[in-house]
Coordinates of C-alpha atoms and ligand atoms in Angstrom, one line a residue:
X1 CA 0.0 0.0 0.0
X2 CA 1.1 3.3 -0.9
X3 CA 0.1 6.6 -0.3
X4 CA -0.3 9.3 -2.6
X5 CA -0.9 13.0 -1.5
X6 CA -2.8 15.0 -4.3
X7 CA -3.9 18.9 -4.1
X8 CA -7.6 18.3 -2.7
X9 CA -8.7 21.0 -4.9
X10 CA -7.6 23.7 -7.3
X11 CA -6.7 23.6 -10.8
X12 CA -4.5 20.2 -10.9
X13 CA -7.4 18.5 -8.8
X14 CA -9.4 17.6 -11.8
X15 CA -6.3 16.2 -14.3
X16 CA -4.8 14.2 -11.1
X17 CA -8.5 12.5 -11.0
X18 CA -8.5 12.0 -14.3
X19 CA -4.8 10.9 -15.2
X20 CA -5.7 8.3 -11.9
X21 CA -9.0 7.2 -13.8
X22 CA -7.1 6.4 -17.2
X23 CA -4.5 4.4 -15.1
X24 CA -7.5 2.4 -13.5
X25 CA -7.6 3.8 -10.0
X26 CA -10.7 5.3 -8.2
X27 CA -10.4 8.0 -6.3
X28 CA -13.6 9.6 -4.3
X29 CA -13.4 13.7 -4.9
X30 CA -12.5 15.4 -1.8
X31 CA -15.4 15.1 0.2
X32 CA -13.6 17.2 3.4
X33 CA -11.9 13.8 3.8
X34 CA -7.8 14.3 4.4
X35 CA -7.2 10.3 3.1
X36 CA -9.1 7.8 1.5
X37 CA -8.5 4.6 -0.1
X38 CA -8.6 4.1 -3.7
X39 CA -10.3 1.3 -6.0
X40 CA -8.4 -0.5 -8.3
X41 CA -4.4 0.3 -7.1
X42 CA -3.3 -0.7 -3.5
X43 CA -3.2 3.4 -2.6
X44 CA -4.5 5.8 -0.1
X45 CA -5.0 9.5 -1.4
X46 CA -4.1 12.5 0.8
X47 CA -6.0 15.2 0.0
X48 CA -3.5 18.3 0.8
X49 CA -3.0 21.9 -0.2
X50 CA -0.5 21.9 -3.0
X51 CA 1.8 24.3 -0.7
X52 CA 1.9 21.3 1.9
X53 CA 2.9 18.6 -0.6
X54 CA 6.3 18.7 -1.1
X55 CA 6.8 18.5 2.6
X56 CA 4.5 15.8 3.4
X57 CA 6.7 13.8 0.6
X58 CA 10.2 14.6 2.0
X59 CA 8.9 13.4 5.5
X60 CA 7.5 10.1 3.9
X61 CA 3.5 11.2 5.7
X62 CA 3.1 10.1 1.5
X63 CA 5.1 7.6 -0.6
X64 CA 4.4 9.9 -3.7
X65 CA 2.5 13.2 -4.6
X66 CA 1.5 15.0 -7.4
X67 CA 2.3 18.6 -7.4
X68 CA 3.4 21.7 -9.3
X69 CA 7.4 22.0 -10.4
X70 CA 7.2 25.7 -9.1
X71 CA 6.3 24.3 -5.9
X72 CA 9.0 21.4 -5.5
X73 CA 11.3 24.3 -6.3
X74 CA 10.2 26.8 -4.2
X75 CA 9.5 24.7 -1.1
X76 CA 13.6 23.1 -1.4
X77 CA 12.6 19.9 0.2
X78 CA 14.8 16.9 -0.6
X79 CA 11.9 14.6 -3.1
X80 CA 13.0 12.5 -5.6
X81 CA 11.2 14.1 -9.7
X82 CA 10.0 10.8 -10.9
X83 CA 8.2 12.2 -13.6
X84 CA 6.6 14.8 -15.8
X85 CA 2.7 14.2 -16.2
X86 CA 2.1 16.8 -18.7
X87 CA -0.3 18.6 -18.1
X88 CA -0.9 22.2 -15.1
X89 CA 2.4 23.3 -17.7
X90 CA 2.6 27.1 -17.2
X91 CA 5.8 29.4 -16.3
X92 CA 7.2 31.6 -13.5
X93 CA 8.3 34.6 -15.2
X94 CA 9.4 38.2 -14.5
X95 CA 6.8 41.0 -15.9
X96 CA 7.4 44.7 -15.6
X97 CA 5.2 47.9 -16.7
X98 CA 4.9 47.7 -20.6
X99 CA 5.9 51.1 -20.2
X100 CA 9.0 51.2 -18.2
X101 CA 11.9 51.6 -19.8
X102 CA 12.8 47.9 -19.1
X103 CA 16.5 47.4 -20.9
X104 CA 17.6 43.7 -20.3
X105 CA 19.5 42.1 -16.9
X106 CA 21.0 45.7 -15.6
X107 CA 17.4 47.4 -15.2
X108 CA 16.8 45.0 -12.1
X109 CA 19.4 46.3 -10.5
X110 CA 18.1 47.7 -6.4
X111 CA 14.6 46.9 -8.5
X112 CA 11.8 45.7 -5.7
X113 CA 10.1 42.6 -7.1
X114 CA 7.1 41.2 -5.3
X115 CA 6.7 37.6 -6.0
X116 CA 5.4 34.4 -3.8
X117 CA 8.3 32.4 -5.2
X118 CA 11.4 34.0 -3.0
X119 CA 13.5 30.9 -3.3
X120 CA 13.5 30.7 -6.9
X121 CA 13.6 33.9 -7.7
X122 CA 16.2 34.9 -5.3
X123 CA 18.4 31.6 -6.9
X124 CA 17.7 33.2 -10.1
X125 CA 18.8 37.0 -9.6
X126 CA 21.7 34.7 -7.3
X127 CA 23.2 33.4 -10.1
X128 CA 23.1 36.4 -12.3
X129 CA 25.0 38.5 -9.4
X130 CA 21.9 41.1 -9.6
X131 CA 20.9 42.3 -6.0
X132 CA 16.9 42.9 -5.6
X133 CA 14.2 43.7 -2.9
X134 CA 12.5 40.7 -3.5
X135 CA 8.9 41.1 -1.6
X136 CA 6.9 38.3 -1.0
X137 CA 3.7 38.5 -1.3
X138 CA 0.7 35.5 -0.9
X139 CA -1.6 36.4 -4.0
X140 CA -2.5 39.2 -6.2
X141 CA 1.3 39.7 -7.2
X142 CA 0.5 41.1 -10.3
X143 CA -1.6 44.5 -9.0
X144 CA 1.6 44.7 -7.2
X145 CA 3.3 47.5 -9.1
X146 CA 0.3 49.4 -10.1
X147 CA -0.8 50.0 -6.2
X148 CA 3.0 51.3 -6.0
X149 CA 4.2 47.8 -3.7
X150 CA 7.0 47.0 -6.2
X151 CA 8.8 47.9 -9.7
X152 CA 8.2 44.3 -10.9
X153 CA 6.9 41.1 -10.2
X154 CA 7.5 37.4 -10.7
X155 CA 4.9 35.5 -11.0
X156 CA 3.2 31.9 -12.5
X157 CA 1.8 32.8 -16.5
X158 CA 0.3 30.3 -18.5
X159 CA -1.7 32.3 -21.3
X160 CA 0.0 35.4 -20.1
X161 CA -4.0 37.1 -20.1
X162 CA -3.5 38.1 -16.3
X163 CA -0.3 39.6 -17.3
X164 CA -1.5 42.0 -19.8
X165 CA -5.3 42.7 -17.9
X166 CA -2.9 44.5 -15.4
X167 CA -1.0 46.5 -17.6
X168 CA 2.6 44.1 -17.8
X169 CA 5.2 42.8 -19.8
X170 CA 6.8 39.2 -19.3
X171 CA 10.2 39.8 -19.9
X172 CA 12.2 37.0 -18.7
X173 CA 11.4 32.8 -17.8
X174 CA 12.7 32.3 -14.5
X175 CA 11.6 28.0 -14.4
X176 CA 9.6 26.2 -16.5
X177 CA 6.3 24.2 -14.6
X178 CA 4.1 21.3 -15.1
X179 CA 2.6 19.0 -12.6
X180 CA 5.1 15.9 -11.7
X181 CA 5.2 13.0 -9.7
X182 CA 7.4 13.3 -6.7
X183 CA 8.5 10.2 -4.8
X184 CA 10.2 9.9 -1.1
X185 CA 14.0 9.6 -1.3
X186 CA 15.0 6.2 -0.1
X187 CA 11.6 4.5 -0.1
X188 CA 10.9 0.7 1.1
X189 CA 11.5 -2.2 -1.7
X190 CA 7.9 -3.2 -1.7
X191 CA 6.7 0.8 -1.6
X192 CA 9.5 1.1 -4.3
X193 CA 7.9 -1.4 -6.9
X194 CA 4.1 -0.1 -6.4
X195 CA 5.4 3.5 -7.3
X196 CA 7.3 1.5 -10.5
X197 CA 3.7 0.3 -11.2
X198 CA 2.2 3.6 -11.2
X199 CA 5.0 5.2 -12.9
X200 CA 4.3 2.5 -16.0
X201 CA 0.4 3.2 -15.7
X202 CA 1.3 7.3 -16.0
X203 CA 3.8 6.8 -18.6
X204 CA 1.5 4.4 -21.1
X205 CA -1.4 7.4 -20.7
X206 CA 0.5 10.1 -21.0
X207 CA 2.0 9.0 -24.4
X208 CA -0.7 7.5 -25.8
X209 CA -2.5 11.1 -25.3
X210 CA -2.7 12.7 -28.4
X211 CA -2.4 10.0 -30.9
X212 CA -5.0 8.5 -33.1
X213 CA -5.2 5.1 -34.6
X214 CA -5.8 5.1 -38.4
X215 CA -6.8 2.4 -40.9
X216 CA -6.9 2.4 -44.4
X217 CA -6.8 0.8 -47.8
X218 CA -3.8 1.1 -49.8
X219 CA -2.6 -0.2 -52.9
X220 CA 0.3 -3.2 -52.5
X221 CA 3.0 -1.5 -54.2
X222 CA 2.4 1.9 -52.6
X223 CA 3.1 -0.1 -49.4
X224 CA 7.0 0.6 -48.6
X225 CA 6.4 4.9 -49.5
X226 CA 3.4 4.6 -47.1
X227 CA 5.5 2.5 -44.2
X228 CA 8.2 5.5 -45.0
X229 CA 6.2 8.3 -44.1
X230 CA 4.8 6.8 -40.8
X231 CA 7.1 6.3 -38.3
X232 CA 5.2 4.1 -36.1
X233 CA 5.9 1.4 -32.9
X234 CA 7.8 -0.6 -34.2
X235 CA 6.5 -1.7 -37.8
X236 CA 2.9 -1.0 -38.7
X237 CA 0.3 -3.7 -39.2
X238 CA -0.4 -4.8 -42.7
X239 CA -3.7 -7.0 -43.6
X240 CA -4.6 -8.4 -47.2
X241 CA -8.0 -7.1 -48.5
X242 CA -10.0 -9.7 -50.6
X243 CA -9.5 -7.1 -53.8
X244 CA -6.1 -8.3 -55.5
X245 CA -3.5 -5.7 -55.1
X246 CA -5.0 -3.9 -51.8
X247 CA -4.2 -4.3 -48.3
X248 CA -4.8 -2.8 -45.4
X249 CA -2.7 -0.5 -42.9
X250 CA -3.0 0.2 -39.4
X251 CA -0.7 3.1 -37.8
X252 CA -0.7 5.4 -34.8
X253 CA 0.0 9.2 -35.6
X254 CA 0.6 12.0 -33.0
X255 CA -2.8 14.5 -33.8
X256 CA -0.3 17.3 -34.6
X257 CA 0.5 15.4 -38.1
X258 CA -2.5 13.5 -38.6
X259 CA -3.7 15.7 -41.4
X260 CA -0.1 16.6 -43.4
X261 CA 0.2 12.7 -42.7
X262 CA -3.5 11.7 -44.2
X263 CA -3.1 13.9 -47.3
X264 CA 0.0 12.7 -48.3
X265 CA -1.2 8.8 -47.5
X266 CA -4.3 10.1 -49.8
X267 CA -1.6 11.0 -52.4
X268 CA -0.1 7.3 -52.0
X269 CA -3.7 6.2 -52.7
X270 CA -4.9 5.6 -49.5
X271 CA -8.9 5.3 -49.5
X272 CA -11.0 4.3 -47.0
X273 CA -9.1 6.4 -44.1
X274 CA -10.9 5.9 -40.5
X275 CA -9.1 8.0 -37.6
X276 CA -9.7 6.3 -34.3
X277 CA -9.0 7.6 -30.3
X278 CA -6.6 5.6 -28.7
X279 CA -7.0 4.6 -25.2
X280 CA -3.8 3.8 -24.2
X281 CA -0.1 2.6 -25.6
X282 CA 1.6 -0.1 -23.7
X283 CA 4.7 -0.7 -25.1
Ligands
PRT301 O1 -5.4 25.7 -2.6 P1 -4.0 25.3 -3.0 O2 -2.9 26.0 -2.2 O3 -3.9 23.8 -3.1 O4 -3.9 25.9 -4.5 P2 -3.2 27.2 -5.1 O5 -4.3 28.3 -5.1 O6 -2.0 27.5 -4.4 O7 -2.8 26.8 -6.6 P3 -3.7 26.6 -7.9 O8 -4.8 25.6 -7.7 O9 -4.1 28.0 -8.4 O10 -2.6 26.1 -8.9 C1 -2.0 24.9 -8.7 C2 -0.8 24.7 -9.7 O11 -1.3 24.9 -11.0 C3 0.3 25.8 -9.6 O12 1.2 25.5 -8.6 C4 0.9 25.6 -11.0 O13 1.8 24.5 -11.0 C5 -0.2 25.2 -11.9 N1 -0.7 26.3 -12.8 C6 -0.8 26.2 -14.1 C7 -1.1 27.5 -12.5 C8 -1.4 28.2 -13.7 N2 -1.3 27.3 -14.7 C9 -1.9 29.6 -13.6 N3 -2.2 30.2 -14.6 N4 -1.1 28.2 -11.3 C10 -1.6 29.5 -11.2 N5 -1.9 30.2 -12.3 C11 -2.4 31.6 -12.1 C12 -1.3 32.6 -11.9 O14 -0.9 32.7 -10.5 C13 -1.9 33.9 -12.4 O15 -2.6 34.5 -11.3 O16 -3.2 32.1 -13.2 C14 -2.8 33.5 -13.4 C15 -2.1 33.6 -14.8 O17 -2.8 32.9 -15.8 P4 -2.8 33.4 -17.3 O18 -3.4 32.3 -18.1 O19 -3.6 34.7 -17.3 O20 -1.4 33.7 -17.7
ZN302 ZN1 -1.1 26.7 -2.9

């Protein structure tokens, strides 16, 4: 049995369910419950804060969690990154008024920067040799410079909507986020080889995400340009039709080429072209 802390709610709530539903475990929302046992995986959930879960990981009160980059990095806690989930990506960046004057690294200079992020960003301006007032603030970091607080602020952007609503600028990536799995250093061999399980579950959904299955009849001798174009598991499945001279390919294609792929496959003489979901990938 392994226990797994999630954030009980807030925006990764709702992908964690659901990447924990494609990899066949049941988990009850929330419910003002703090743990609960799951169906289908030998796991107990921990419904935290997303603040509290790095912690509660390093200290081993959960085996695994899943939680924000910007947060591992912030909070400094000694958690082994098993792996990126993809999805909660977004950015901690430094914006400034679109109007001030901002030239590159020596504007920051004596500069004060609210942020929630002080670790990081203090690493950050660290490493650069560039000495601000860095201000932390809980929430509402980006009214920070209009309501006089701060010069600048660094803060977490995804469409970078929030950014410009308030009148700034993102002018520099300080760490790049998405949710990961983070796993208690030095964990038990039996804990060990659950988390290895749900590692394999993650890592078959995540990349079978975003690719279709397609069939379709081909002519025989346009086989070998077709196979060329598709660069699929290992060698795509090939069927004979009853019509001489036809068969029939199956492939899997990431969605970002599954039209440039299907109209060159059309070109090859490709008829009959049906574009399936796929569930999941195991390799
Ligand atoms: O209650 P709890 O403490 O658990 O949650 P929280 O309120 O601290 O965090 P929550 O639920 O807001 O975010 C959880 C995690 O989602 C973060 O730690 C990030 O890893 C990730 N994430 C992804 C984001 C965003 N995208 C995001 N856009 N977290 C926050 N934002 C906010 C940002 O702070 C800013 O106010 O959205 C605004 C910017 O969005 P854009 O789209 O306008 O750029
Ligand atoms: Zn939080």
């Amino acid at each position: 049995m392994i226990r797994l802390a999630i954030q009980a709610k807030g925006r990764l709530n709702e992908e964690t369910t659901a990447l924990l539903a494609d990899a066949g475990i049941a988990v009850t929302a929330g419910k003002r419950k703090l743990v609960a046992r799951a169906g289908g995986f030998p796991m107990e959930v921990l419904y935290l804060r997303d603040d509290d879960i790095p912690q509660a990981v390093a200290m081993g009160v959960a085996d695994a969690g899943i939680v924000g980059w910007n947060e591992v990095a912030e909070r400094g806690y000694d958690v082994e990154r098993a792996m990126n989930l993809g999805f909660g990506a977004c950015r901690l960046s430094l914006a400034v008024p679109r109007d001030c004057g901002y030239t590159g690294d020596e504007w920051w200079q004596g500069r004060r920067v609210a942020t929630s992020y002080p670790n990081v960003l203090g690493r950050y301006f660290g490493e650069r040799g560039i000495d601000v007032e860095i201000h932390e603030i809980a929430g509402s970091v980006e009214i920070a410079p209009a309501v006089g607080m701060a010069d600048a602020i660094c803060d977490i952007v995804s469409s970078g909507g929030t950014l410009v609503q308030n009148g700034l600028r993102e002018v520099a990536t300080v760490l790049q986020s998405e949710a990961v799995l983070i796993v208690t250093p030095g964990l038990g061999e039996e804990k060990r080889a659950e988390v290895e399980k749900l590692k394999f579950r993650f890592g078959s959904i995540i990349e079978s995400r975003g690719m279709k299955y397609v069939l379709m009849n081909l002519p025989q001798e346009r086989l070998d340009e077709a196979i060329a174009l598709l660069p699929g598991m290992r060698s795509p499945t090939v069927l004979p039709l009853a019509a001489q001279g036809w068969c029939s390919l199956h492939v899997v294609i990431a969605e970002g080429e599954l039209w440039e792929k299907i109209e060159r496959l059309k070109q090859l003489g490709a008829e009959g072209i049906l574009v399936l979901a796929l569930e999941n990938m195991i390799r």
